[in-house]
Amino acid sequence: MLIISENRLRRIWHSIFTVLGKKLIVININYMGLGNRLKLLASYHINYGLDDATLLWNRSGWVNSRLSDIICIDGVNNFKEYSMPLNGLFPPIITHPEKKTFRERAYWRFDVNNDLPDDFLITRWGKTFPAIDFCFERTPKKYIDLYLAFFSKLKPSGAVRNRIDEVQLTTDDVCVQVRNTIDPEDRKDVPTIESIVDCLRSFPVNKRFFISTLDQSISRVFYEEFPGRILELPSKQYRSMIDAAADLYLLSLGGTLLCSHGSTFGELAWWLGGGRQKVIMMTAENIMTPTS
């Protein structure tokens, strides 16, 4: 059986797309969540625009619905989405045109020019490059303006809007994104539940908390610790992408956003909210835990 390496497969597809002159985005990772996917689309749009682009969207993994089922992108022309299981046919991530930051495990970064001061340089996997990921209000204004313009185009689908409307939040509420879960893949590199609870105890006793968690057992901890003060999607389906997208927009509504270190889900809520929220970033116990 012929086995083609990922890099060779990517080169083959790039050759085809170059001949065809097509703008293409392929997201072919089962465990790539909604936050990472939207960040890739944002970076692509900033560089090349989504007009006349085709999106191939793997929905056989964690994100189990079409993009258009949960989020609509306003103000783009001839943007086409094909949603299907893609494993084996394409490499994990491929874009055409391509920038180096869209692959080599940095595909989820917000793309920027090489004009950031040294305190924005980060090193990952032996490579140093400029990044505005998780910088929030520290982000230079020109990049804030670029990315806010993109995120203002993202509108919830009708089904997601209906769920959003079931929770009434004010700017006095605290929105809490909890990455931790019983899933071992999501328990790495995240704050403990106890540390999040301790942080919430520092708020006034009349403060309300909207929580976005990944399973009911985690939500239950907060209901027990803060009776009468917890808001959550009613009858939430924790594996529903409709409810996940509703959570994303609801997280953007409170005046304060508490989010888990390195989680793009909480980061995107800040962008969707217009970059106005006060952010409390919970630190992780272990950053970049080795996988072997």
C-alpha angles and dihedrals in degrees: 000000000000114000117196118202120238093247093049091047089051091051091050092053092045089054090052093047092047091054091046093044091225129156106223140174120191120190107184106159119114094204097044106116131216094264094056092045094052091047090055091051090048093052092046091050093050091053105035110002125240094251110121091003125137121216122204105196123191110219099171095094138042094329097058101177140062118271090236090056091065109019134028122202112220124206100026125116129219093356108161129195127198114185119195145118104287106173114141096010096076136022116257095267128011131161132179118232090035137207122192092239089063091071141022090078093299094090092118096058123112103247118235138169122259092261102099123115118252094265088070094055115105133183122221127168091352095308127108121208141149117270140170095194113138091359093118109170091008089068112114111256097243091059092044089054093048096049097039087056089057097044091050086065093060110095126179116248118247092262092050092046090054090055093046090054090059091072122060113205133175132200087255091067125093116231115211123197111196115193095181118106143152088262107103091215089061097043094071121098096000135117120265118255088241092059091051091049090050090052092051091051088065091068123088114280092247095055116118123219126208107204130202111191136162101234140018096247090062093047090051091062091061094045089054095046097044108028114193093008102080124098122191138155106285114253089356119203102214096202095043115111089205089061093041091055091046089053090051092056094041090053087059094059106067124085093239127042120199110190140171121260114266095002112135091199093071091039092057091050088061091052093046089052091058096258092280102117125104104242127215109188114201110218120232123240091225123023119205094356109205113250094215 
